[in-house]
């Protein structure tokens, strides 16, 4: 058990993390035949993956013909592969668990070894190292996880290879052939290595960017937040230190392994915290996390006599028809689209949660009742304007004409407790449905 503050969906919440419960829940959600179906029914995505793989193979074949292997290169390659495999073996259980609960952008822990290789080895040998490390991960850490099919592992390895080649090209352009040359080039060497790290960091995202338009995740899901990117930068810094140690005092390179293991566990802890407070289908707060935030806001409002906050209870109209017509996978995509539309229509510090099924709830702190109604109307219009492209019968379909019924309750007028406010908002939401759906009804209007 642990207790930490974690930012999810626009707010901070401190909750105990029950690792076993999180793993059970996320395993059921993540290991699903729908994930394989999603990939096999996206020909553009498959075509792009194949393109990346073909380019990586072609570039490697081209570079192999221009590589002259030296004994020292073979020793460095063996050392990096050995440390990478040792780190993967020591963190094997952590990696499996991390993959199971991975609802956040995946942090590539192999960057420590691959970026060190960029600074020490000819590019073709870097590709060999990537192949060795990813083969080992697939066989030893991921083989029990059906949600990591072989073609995804191959695509990820190809993407890393192209990223490494891009970083190596920066060193070549700067006239710094690697860490040994950088040590004598002084500030020019520092600039070259810094430029290579930036290119490594950016190109990885750019090569994967076309997937953003195909799979249509949100920008934050795809690129991650500041914490995710800082972790990626941390692995690159450890890669620089590894290369520096191998170029000067090779035995010191072993000291990189312990901080790598701690970083690995730190990434897992973050993912467990997020999984414990996040709805896996929409990325919003789950019921427990949202109630915790609402309770904290109620306590704050009670300390300030003039404070007021609002609650929106939102129900997606005729959602069963979407599932019956297009299937449950399409229904999940619609729920995700509606969740995004709601989040975009409220303030950054408002807390949006999913209460199960097609019901959503929004906490609006520090806001007068008249403004709460305006926000609710903005949410209704945002969903009404939504068009979600989904897979339906091996083809794509656009689902629009969506609508929501919204109930509004404001503290302290509608109640002085979280449950009372939720009941009031829920009653108002049902009044909106009875009145014809696709409208906003407040407690004041129903009183």
Short mmCIF file of C-alpha atoms in Angstrom, two decimals:
data_model
loop_
_atom_site.label_atom_id
_atom_site.label_comp_id
_atom_site.label_asym_id
_atom_site.label_seq_id
_atom_site.Cartn_x
_atom_site.Cartn_y
_atom_site.Cartn_z
CA UNK A 1 0.00 0.00 0.00
CA UNK A 2 1.16 3.54 -0.74
CA UNK A 3 -0.26 7.05 -0.48
CA UNK A 4 0.73 9.72 -2.97
CA UNK A 5 -0.69 12.69 -4.84
CA UNK A 6 -1.38 11.99 -8.50
CA UNK A 7 -2.78 14.32 -11.15
CA UNK A 8 -5.46 12.75 -13.33
CA UNK A 9 -8.13 14.37 -15.50
CA UNK A 10 -7.58 17.87 -14.19
CA UNK A 11 -7.29 17.44 -10.42
CA UNK A 12 -5.09 15.99 -7.67
CA UNK A 13 -6.23 13.12 -5.49
CA UNK A 14 -4.51 11.16 -2.73
CA UNK A 15 -5.73 7.56 -2.59
CA UNK A 16 -4.31 4.27 -1.31
CA UNK A 17 -3.22 1.97 -4.12
CA UNK A 18 -4.18 -1.70 -3.77
CA UNK A 19 -1.78 -3.27 -6.27
CA UNK A 20 -3.55 -6.64 -6.49
CA UNK A 21 -6.96 -5.06 -7.08
CA UNK A 22 -5.58 -2.72 -9.72
CA UNK A 23 -3.90 -5.59 -11.57
CA UNK A 24 -7.06 -7.71 -11.53
CA UNK A 25 -9.18 -4.87 -12.86
CA UNK A 26 -6.75 -3.68 -15.52
CA UNK A 27 -5.94 -7.21 -16.69
CA UNK A 28 -9.61 -7.82 -17.43
CA UNK A 29 -9.83 -4.51 -19.28
CA UNK A 30 -6.53 -4.65 -21.15
CA UNK A 31 -6.26 -8.28 -22.28
CA UNK A 32 -9.06 -8.22 -24.78
CA UNK A 33 -9.58 -9.57 -28.32
CA UNK A 34 -10.86 -6.09 -29.25
CA UNK A 35 -7.28 -4.78 -29.16
CA UNK A 36 -6.16 -7.23 -31.83
CA UNK A 37 -9.33 -6.48 -33.82
CA UNK A 38 -8.62 -2.76 -33.64
CA UNK A 39 -5.23 -3.24 -35.29
CA UNK A 40 -6.29 -5.79 -37.90
CA UNK A 41 -9.21 -3.59 -38.97
CA UNK A 42 -7.00 -0.54 -39.51
CA UNK A 43 -5.25 -1.18 -42.85
CA UNK A 44 -3.67 2.29 -42.88
CA UNK A 45 -2.10 1.63 -39.50
CA UNK A 46 -0.76 -1.74 -40.59
CA UNK A 47 0.57 -0.20 -43.81
CA UNK A 48 2.36 2.53 -41.86
CA UNK A 49 3.90 0.00 -39.46
CA UNK A 50 5.18 -2.01 -42.42
CA UNK A 51 6.59 1.15 -44.01
CA UNK A 52 8.56 2.02 -40.84
CA UNK A 53 9.88 -1.54 -40.65
CA UNK A 54 10.92 -1.60 -44.32
CA UNK A 55 12.72 1.75 -44.00
CA UNK A 56 14.53 0.55 -40.87
CA UNK A 57 15.63 -2.66 -42.59
CA UNK A 58 16.72 -0.85 -45.76
CA UNK A 59 18.72 1.73 -43.79
CA UNK A 60 20.38 -1.04 -41.76
CA UNK A 61 21.35 -3.01 -44.86
CA UNK A 62 22.82 0.16 -46.37
CA UNK A 63 24.83 0.90 -43.22
CA UNK A 64 26.06 -2.68 -42.72
CA UNK A 65 27.94 -2.47 -46.02
CA UNK A 66 29.80 0.59 -44.73
CA UNK A 67 30.60 -0.69 -41.25
CA UNK A 68 34.04 -1.98 -40.33
CA UNK A 69 33.76 -3.99 -37.12
CA UNK A 70 36.53 -3.53 -34.58
CA UNK A 71 37.19 -5.60 -31.49
CA UNK A 72 36.49 -2.67 -29.16
CA UNK A 73 33.10 -2.18 -30.82
CA UNK A 74 32.23 -5.82 -30.23
CA UNK A 75 33.25 -5.50 -26.56
CA UNK A 76 31.14 -2.35 -26.07
CA UNK A 77 28.19 -3.98 -27.84
CA UNK A 78 28.46 -7.03 -25.59
CA UNK A 79 28.73 -4.81 -22.49
CA UNK A 80 25.64 -2.74 -23.34
CA UNK A 81 23.66 -5.85 -24.28
CA UNK A 82 24.73 -7.54 -21.06
CA UNK A 83 23.72 -4.59 -18.88
CA UNK A 84 20.46 -4.17 -20.77
CA UNK A 85 19.57 -7.84 -20.38
CA UNK A 86 20.62 -7.84 -16.70
CA UNK A 87 18.44 -4.79 -16.00
CA UNK A 88 15.53 -6.40 -17.87
CA UNK A 89 15.93 -9.66 -15.93
CA UNK A 90 16.09 -7.88 -12.57
CA UNK A 91 13.02 -5.82 -13.48
CA UNK A 92 11.11 -8.55 -15.33
CA UNK A 93 8.16 -8.74 -12.93
CA UNK A 94 7.97 -4.96 -12.76
CA UNK A 95 7.89 -4.73 -16.57
CA UNK A 96 5.11 -7.31 -16.87
CA UNK A 97 3.01 -5.51 -14.29
CA UNK A 98 3.80 -2.16 -15.92
CA UNK A 99 2.58 -3.45 -19.28
CA UNK A 100 -0.63 -4.77 -17.73
CA UNK A 101 -1.55 -1.45 -16.11
CA UNK A 102 -0.12 0.76 -18.83
CA UNK A 103 -2.83 3.36 -19.37
CA UNK A 104 -0.26 6.11 -19.83
CA UNK A 105 2.26 6.72 -22.63
CA UNK A 106 4.82 3.94 -22.52
CA UNK A 107 8.20 5.10 -21.21
CA UNK A 108 10.92 3.34 -23.19
CA UNK A 109 13.42 2.18 -20.57
CA UNK A 110 15.77 0.78 -23.21
CA UNK A 111 16.72 4.35 -24.19
CA UNK A 112 19.51 4.21 -21.58
CA UNK A 113 21.31 1.48 -23.52
CA UNK A 114 20.35 2.47 -27.07
CA UNK A 115 21.32 6.12 -26.68
CA UNK A 116 24.61 5.07 -25.06
CA UNK A 117 25.15 2.89 -28.11
CA UNK A 118 24.52 5.87 -30.43
CA UNK A 119 27.38 7.66 -28.66
CA UNK A 120 29.75 4.69 -28.78
CA UNK A 121 29.02 2.41 -31.74
CA UNK A 122 28.58 2.51 -35.53
CA UNK A 123 24.85 2.84 -36.38
CA UNK A 124 24.55 -0.71 -37.79
CA UNK A 125 25.71 -2.14 -34.46
CA UNK A 126 23.18 0.05 -32.65
CA UNK A 127 20.48 -1.69 -34.70
CA UNK A 128 21.86 -5.06 -33.63
CA UNK A 129 21.72 -3.98 -29.97
CA UNK A 130 18.09 -2.85 -30.37
CA UNK A 131 17.23 -6.22 -31.94
CA UNK A 132 18.89 -8.11 -29.08
CA UNK A 133 17.23 -6.06 -26.34
CA UNK A 134 13.73 -6.18 -27.85
CA UNK A 135 13.98 -9.90 -28.61
CA UNK A 136 14.94 -10.53 -25.00
CA UNK A 137 12.10 -8.36 -23.71
CA UNK A 138 9.58 -10.11 -25.96
CA UNK A 139 10.74 -13.59 -24.93
CA UNK A 140 11.33 -13.03 -21.23
CA UNK A 141 9.03 -10.19 -20.15
CA UNK A 142 6.12 -9.95 -22.59
CA UNK A 143 5.51 -13.51 -23.79
CA UNK A 144 2.57 -14.04 -21.39
CA UNK A 145 0.90 -10.77 -22.33
CA UNK A 146 -1.45 -11.34 -25.25
CA UNK A 147 -1.84 -7.58 -25.58
CA UNK A 148 1.74 -7.27 -26.86
CA UNK A 149 1.58 -9.11 -30.23
CA UNK A 150 4.80 -9.78 -32.12
CA UNK A 151 4.19 -7.24 -34.88
CA UNK A 152 3.93 -4.42 -32.33
CA UNK A 153 7.25 -5.41 -30.80
CA UNK A 154 8.84 -5.42 -34.27
CA UNK A 155 7.34 -2.00 -35.05
CA UNK A 156 8.58 -0.53 -31.76
CA UNK A 157 12.07 -1.90 -32.36
CA UNK A 158 12.06 -0.46 -35.91
CA UNK A 159 10.95 2.92 -34.59
CA UNK A 160 13.81 2.92 -32.04
CA UNK A 161 16.30 1.98 -34.77
CA UNK A 162 15.23 4.92 -36.95
CA UNK A 163 15.39 7.19 -33.91
CA UNK A 164 18.95 6.05 -33.20
CA UNK A 165 19.97 6.60 -36.81
CA UNK A 166 18.59 10.15 -36.68
CA UNK A 167 20.55 10.91 -33.51
CA UNK A 168 23.71 9.40 -35.01
CA UNK A 169 23.31 11.62 -38.08
CA UNK A 170 23.50 14.69 -35.83
CA UNK A 171 26.85 13.50 -34.47
CA UNK A 172 28.11 12.84 -37.99
CA UNK A 173 26.97 16.28 -39.17
CA UNK A 174 28.76 17.93 -36.22
CA UNK A 175 31.95 16.01 -37.00
CA UNK A 176 31.84 14.27 -33.61
CA UNK A 177 32.00 10.51 -34.22
CA UNK A 178 31.02 9.57 -30.68
CA UNK A 179 31.76 9.96 -27.00
CA UNK A 180 35.52 9.47 -27.43
CA UNK A 181 35.68 12.31 -29.96
CA UNK A 182 33.39 14.46 -27.82
CA UNK A 183 35.81 14.24 -24.90
CA UNK A 184 38.47 16.01 -26.96
CA UNK A 185 36.10 18.38 -28.78
CA UNK A 186 35.09 20.09 -25.51
CA UNK A 187 32.08 22.41 -25.98
CA UNK A 188 31.57 21.29 -29.56
CA UNK A 189 31.28 17.74 -28.26
CA UNK A 190 28.80 18.80 -25.57
CA UNK A 191 26.68 20.59 -28.18
CA UNK A 192 26.77 17.58 -30.52
CA UNK A 193 25.68 15.17 -27.80
CA UNK A 194 22.98 17.58 -26.64
CA UNK A 195 21.72 17.92 -30.22
CA UNK A 196 21.70 14.14 -30.65
CA UNK A 197 19.65 13.76 -27.45
CA UNK A 198 17.12 16.36 -28.63
CA UNK A 199 16.78 14.66 -32.02
CA UNK A 200 16.42 11.26 -30.32
CA UNK A 201 13.66 12.68 -28.10
CA UNK A 202 11.78 14.43 -30.92
CA UNK A 203 12.16 11.97 -33.80
CA UNK A 204 10.68 9.10 -31.80
CA UNK A 205 7.46 11.10 -31.45
CA UNK A 206 7.51 12.33 -35.05
CA UNK A 207 7.94 8.86 -36.53
CA UNK A 208 4.99 7.64 -34.46
CA UNK A 209 2.93 10.81 -35.14
CA UNK A 210 0.99 9.42 -38.15
CA UNK A 211 -0.48 6.89 -35.72
CA UNK A 212 -2.14 9.83 -33.98
CA UNK A 213 -4.32 10.52 -37.02
CA UNK A 214 -5.10 6.83 -37.52
CA UNK A 215 -5.86 5.60 -33.99
CA UNK A 216 -7.12 9.04 -32.88
CA UNK A 217 -6.01 9.19 -29.24
CA UNK A 218 -5.93 12.55 -27.54
CA UNK A 219 -2.75 14.60 -27.82
CA UNK A 220 -2.04 14.10 -24.11
CA UNK A 221 -2.51 10.34 -24.42
CA UNK A 222 -0.09 10.26 -27.31
CA UNK A 223 2.66 12.59 -26.10
CA UNK A 224 2.06 12.35 -22.35
CA UNK A 225 2.38 15.07 -19.75
CA UNK A 226 5.42 16.81 -18.30
CA UNK A 227 6.12 13.92 -15.92
CA UNK A 228 6.12 11.36 -18.75
CA UNK A 229 8.49 13.42 -20.88
CA UNK A 230 10.81 14.16 -17.96
CA UNK A 231 11.12 10.42 -17.38
CA UNK A 232 12.09 9.96 -21.03
CA UNK A 233 14.69 12.74 -20.66
CA UNK A 234 16.00 11.02 -17.51
CA UNK A 235 16.65 7.81 -19.46
CA UNK A 236 18.59 9.79 -22.08
CA UNK A 237 20.70 11.41 -19.35
CA UNK A 238 21.48 7.98 -17.91
CA UNK A 239 22.43 6.90 -21.44
CA UNK A 240 24.93 9.78 -21.65
CA UNK A 241 26.43 8.80 -18.29
CA UNK A 242 26.68 5.16 -19.39
CA UNK A 243 28.51 6.16 -22.57
CA UNK A 244 30.82 8.48 -20.63
CA UNK A 245 31.67 5.72 -18.16
CA UNK A 246 32.36 3.16 -20.90
CA UNK A 247 34.59 5.67 -22.73
CA UNK A 248 36.67 6.47 -19.63
CA UNK A 249 36.32 3.99 -16.77
CA UNK A 250 34.22 1.07 -18.11
CA UNK A 251 33.68 -0.61 -14.73
CA UNK A 252 31.80 2.50 -13.54
CA UNK A 253 29.08 1.81 -16.13
CA UNK A 254 27.67 -0.83 -13.77
CA UNK A 255 26.54 1.87 -11.35
CA UNK A 256 23.85 2.88 -13.85
CA UNK A 257 21.89 -0.36 -13.27
CA UNK A 258 20.64 0.38 -9.69
CA UNK A 259 19.19 3.83 -10.56
CA UNK A 260 17.64 2.23 -13.67
CA UNK A 261 15.82 -0.30 -11.49
CA UNK A 262 14.60 2.46 -9.15
CA UNK A 263 13.41 4.52 -12.12
CA UNK A 264 11.64 1.46 -13.49
CA UNK A 265 9.79 0.93 -10.21
CA UNK A 266 8.99 4.63 -10.03
CA UNK A 267 7.30 4.47 -13.44
CA UNK A 268 5.28 1.44 -12.27
CA UNK A 269 4.21 3.23 -9.08
CA UNK A 270 2.96 6.18 -11.13
CA UNK A 271 0.99 3.89 -13.45
CA UNK A 272 -0.56 2.03 -10.50
CA UNK A 273 -1.64 5.32 -8.96
CA UNK A 274 -3.21 6.46 -12.21
CA UNK A 275 -4.92 3.09 -12.73
CA UNK A 276 -6.38 3.27 -9.21
CA UNK A 277 -8.08 6.61 -9.91
CA UNK A 278 -8.87 6.48 -13.62
CA UNK A 279 -11.72 4.99 -15.62
CA UNK A 280 -10.00 2.71 -18.13
CA UNK A 281 -12.41 3.37 -21.02
CA UNK A 282 -12.44 7.16 -20.96
CA UNK A 283 -9.37 8.29 -19.00
CA UNK A 284 -11.61 10.33 -16.68
CA UNK A 285 -11.75 10.02 -12.89
CA UNK A 286 -13.44 6.87 -11.69
CA UNK A 287 -16.25 7.03 -9.11
CA UNK A 288 -13.99 6.64 -6.06
CA UNK A 289 -11.52 9.33 -7.15
CA UNK A 290 -14.25 11.79 -8.16
CA UNK A 291 -16.08 11.39 -4.84
CA UNK A 292 -12.82 11.98 -2.99
CA UNK A 293 -12.26 15.25 -4.86
CA UNK A 294 -15.88 16.30 -4.34
CA UNK A 295 -15.57 15.63 -0.60
CA UNK A 296 -12.45 17.78 -0.45
CA UNK A 297 -14.22 20.58 -2.32
CA UNK A 298 -17.20 20.35 0.04
CA UNK A 299 -14.90 20.68 3.07
CA UNK A 300 -13.24 23.72 1.48
CA UNK A 301 -16.62 25.32 0.70
CA UNK A 302 -17.83 24.75 4.26
CA UNK A 303 -14.82 26.66 5.58
CA UNK A 304 -15.73 29.66 3.43
CA UNK A 305 -19.26 30.91 3.98
CA UNK A 306 -19.66 32.50 0.53
CA UNK A 307 -18.19 29.58 -1.43
CA UNK A 308 -20.30 27.77 -3.99
CA UNK A 309 -19.72 24.90 -6.38
CA UNK A 310 -21.77 23.03 -8.94
CA UNK A 311 -22.32 19.42 -9.95
CA UNK A 312 -23.45 18.25 -13.39
CA UNK A 313 -24.95 14.79 -13.81
CA UNK A 314 -24.77 13.90 -17.51
CA UNK A 315 -26.41 10.95 -19.25
CA UNK A 316 -25.79 10.06 -22.90
CA UNK A 317 -29.15 9.72 -24.65
CA UNK A 318 -30.05 6.54 -26.57
CA UNK A 319 -26.63 4.98 -26.00
CA UNK A 320 -28.07 1.46 -26.23
CA UNK A 321 -28.89 2.13 -29.87
CA UNK A 322 -25.21 2.82 -30.58
CA UNK A 323 -24.18 -0.53 -29.04
CA UNK A 324 -26.99 -2.42 -30.79
CA UNK A 325 -26.25 -0.86 -34.20
CA UNK A 326 -22.45 -0.62 -34.25
CA UNK A 327 -21.29 -2.96 -31.47
CA UNK A 328 -19.75 -2.46 -28.05
CA UNK A 329 -16.30 -1.55 -29.37
CA UNK A 330 -17.86 1.36 -31.25
CA UNK A 331 -19.79 2.22 -28.10
CA UNK A 332 -16.51 2.47 -26.19
CA UNK A 333 -15.15 4.86 -28.83
CA UNK A 334 -18.28 7.00 -28.51
CA UNK A 335 -17.91 7.10 -24.72
CA UNK A 336 -14.32 8.23 -25.15
CA UNK A 337 -15.35 10.91 -27.64
CA UNK A 338 -18.09 12.19 -25.33
CA UNK A 339 -15.64 12.22 -22.41
CA UNK A 340 -13.24 14.36 -24.46
CA UNK A 341 -16.04 16.71 -25.53
CA UNK A 342 -17.13 17.21 -21.91
CA UNK A 343 -13.55 17.80 -20.72
CA UNK A 344 -12.97 20.37 -23.48
CA UNK A 345 -16.14 22.24 -22.57
CA UNK A 346 -15.21 22.81 -18.92
CA UNK A 347 -12.28 24.51 -17.19
CA UNK A 348 -8.91 22.82 -16.75
CA UNK A 349 -9.33 22.56 -12.98
CA UNK A 350 -12.88 21.18 -13.11
CA UNK A 351 -13.07 17.46 -12.35
CA UNK A 352 -14.82 15.18 -14.85
CA UNK A 353 -15.65 11.60 -13.89
CA UNK A 354 -17.47 8.59 -15.25
CA UNK A 355 -20.03 6.99 -12.97
CA UNK A 356 -20.43 3.84 -15.06
CA UNK A 357 -22.44 3.00 -18.14
CA UNK A 358 -23.15 6.18 -20.07
CA UNK A 359 -23.28 8.50 -17.04
CA UNK A 360 -20.73 11.24 -16.42
CA UNK A 361 -20.37 13.74 -13.61
CA UNK A 362 -18.60 17.10 -13.40
CA UNK A 363 -17.49 19.06 -10.34
CA UNK A 364 -17.30 22.83 -10.90
CA UNK A 365 -15.58 24.55 -7.95
CA UNK A 366 -15.82 28.29 -7.18
CA UNK A 367 -18.69 29.08 -9.50
CA UNK A 368 -22.09 30.81 -9.09
CA UNK A 369 -25.29 28.99 -10.04
CA UNK A 370 -25.98 31.08 -13.15
CA UNK A 371 -22.55 30.23 -14.54
CA UNK A 372 -23.05 26.53 -13.77
CA UNK A 373 -26.08 26.55 -16.07
CA UNK A 374 -24.05 28.24 -18.81
CA UNK A 375 -21.32 25.59 -18.50
CA UNK A 376 -23.91 22.81 -18.63
CA UNK A 377 -25.36 24.29 -21.80
CA UNK A 378 -21.85 24.51 -23.31
CA UNK A 379 -21.31 20.81 -22.50
CA UNK A 380 -24.65 19.92 -24.14
CA UNK A 381 -23.73 21.83 -27.31
CA UNK A 382 -20.24 20.31 -27.40
CA UNK A 383 -21.66 16.78 -27.40
CA UNK A 384 -24.33 17.74 -29.97
CA UNK A 385 -21.56 18.93 -32.33
CA UNK A 386 -19.57 15.72 -31.87
CA UNK A 387 -18.92 13.29 -34.74
CA UNK A 388 -17.13 10.05 -33.81
CA UNK A 389 -15.56 7.81 -36.46
CA UNK A 390 -15.87 4.17 -35.38
CA UNK A 391 -15.29 0.70 -36.76
CA UNK A 392 -18.54 -0.98 -37.75
CA UNK A 393 -18.85 -4.32 -39.59
CA UNK A 394 -15.24 -4.25 -40.84
CA UNK A 395 -15.76 -0.70 -42.11
CA UNK A 396 -15.78 2.79 -40.65
CA UNK A 397 -18.89 4.73 -39.73
CA UNK A 398 -19.45 8.25 -38.42
CA UNK A 399 -21.73 8.55 -35.42
CA UNK A 400 -23.23 12.00 -34.91
CA UNK A 401 -26.56 13.39 -33.69
CA UNK A 402 -25.46 12.49 -30.17
CA UNK A 403 -27.10 14.26 -27.25
CA UNK A 404 -26.97 14.36 -23.47
CA UNK A 405 -29.46 15.10 -20.72
CA UNK A 406 -27.89 17.15 -17.92
CA UNK A 407 -29.00 17.69 -14.35
CA UNK A 408 -27.54 20.63 -12.39
CA UNK A 409 -27.19 20.95 -8.61
CA UNK A 410 -25.40 23.78 -6.78
CA UNK A 411 -24.01 23.93 -3.25
CA UNK A 412 -25.49 24.95 -0.85
CA UNK A 413 -28.89 25.53 -2.51
CA UNK A 414 -29.44 21.89 -3.57
CA UNK A 415 -27.81 20.24 -0.56
CA UNK A 416 -24.95 20.39 1.92
CA UNK A 417 -23.51 16.92 1.37
CA UNK A 418 -21.96 15.19 -1.64
CA UNK A 419 -24.56 12.43 -1.75
CA UNK A 420 -27.43 14.90 -1.40
CA UNK A 421 -26.05 17.02 -4.24
CA UNK A 422 -25.60 13.95 -6.45
CA UNK A 423 -29.18 12.86 -5.73
CA UNK A 424 -30.45 16.32 -6.62
CA UNK A 425 -28.44 16.44 -9.85
CA UNK A 426 -29.56 12.92 -10.72
CA UNK A 427 -33.22 13.83 -10.16
CA UNK A 428 -32.82 16.91 -12.36
CA UNK A 429 -31.15 14.79 -15.05
CA UNK A 430 -34.11 12.38 -15.11
CA UNK A 431 -36.42 15.37 -15.38
CA UNK A 432 -34.45 16.41 -18.47
CA UNK A 433 -34.93 12.94 -19.95
CA UNK A 434 -38.66 12.97 -19.17
CA UNK A 435 -38.98 16.39 -20.78
CA UNK A 436 -37.60 15.06 -24.09
CA UNK A 437 -33.81 14.67 -23.59
CA UNK A 438 -31.01 16.83 -25.04
CA UNK A 439 -31.53 19.60 -22.49
CA UNK A 440 -30.32 21.03 -19.19
CA UNK A 441 -32.50 21.02 -16.06
CA UNK A 442 -31.44 22.52 -12.73
CA UNK A 443 -32.69 21.77 -9.24
CA UNK A 444 -34.08 25.30 -9.12
CA UNK A 445 -36.14 24.59 -12.22
CA UNK A 446 -37.56 21.39 -10.72
CA UNK A 447 -38.23 22.81 -7.23
#
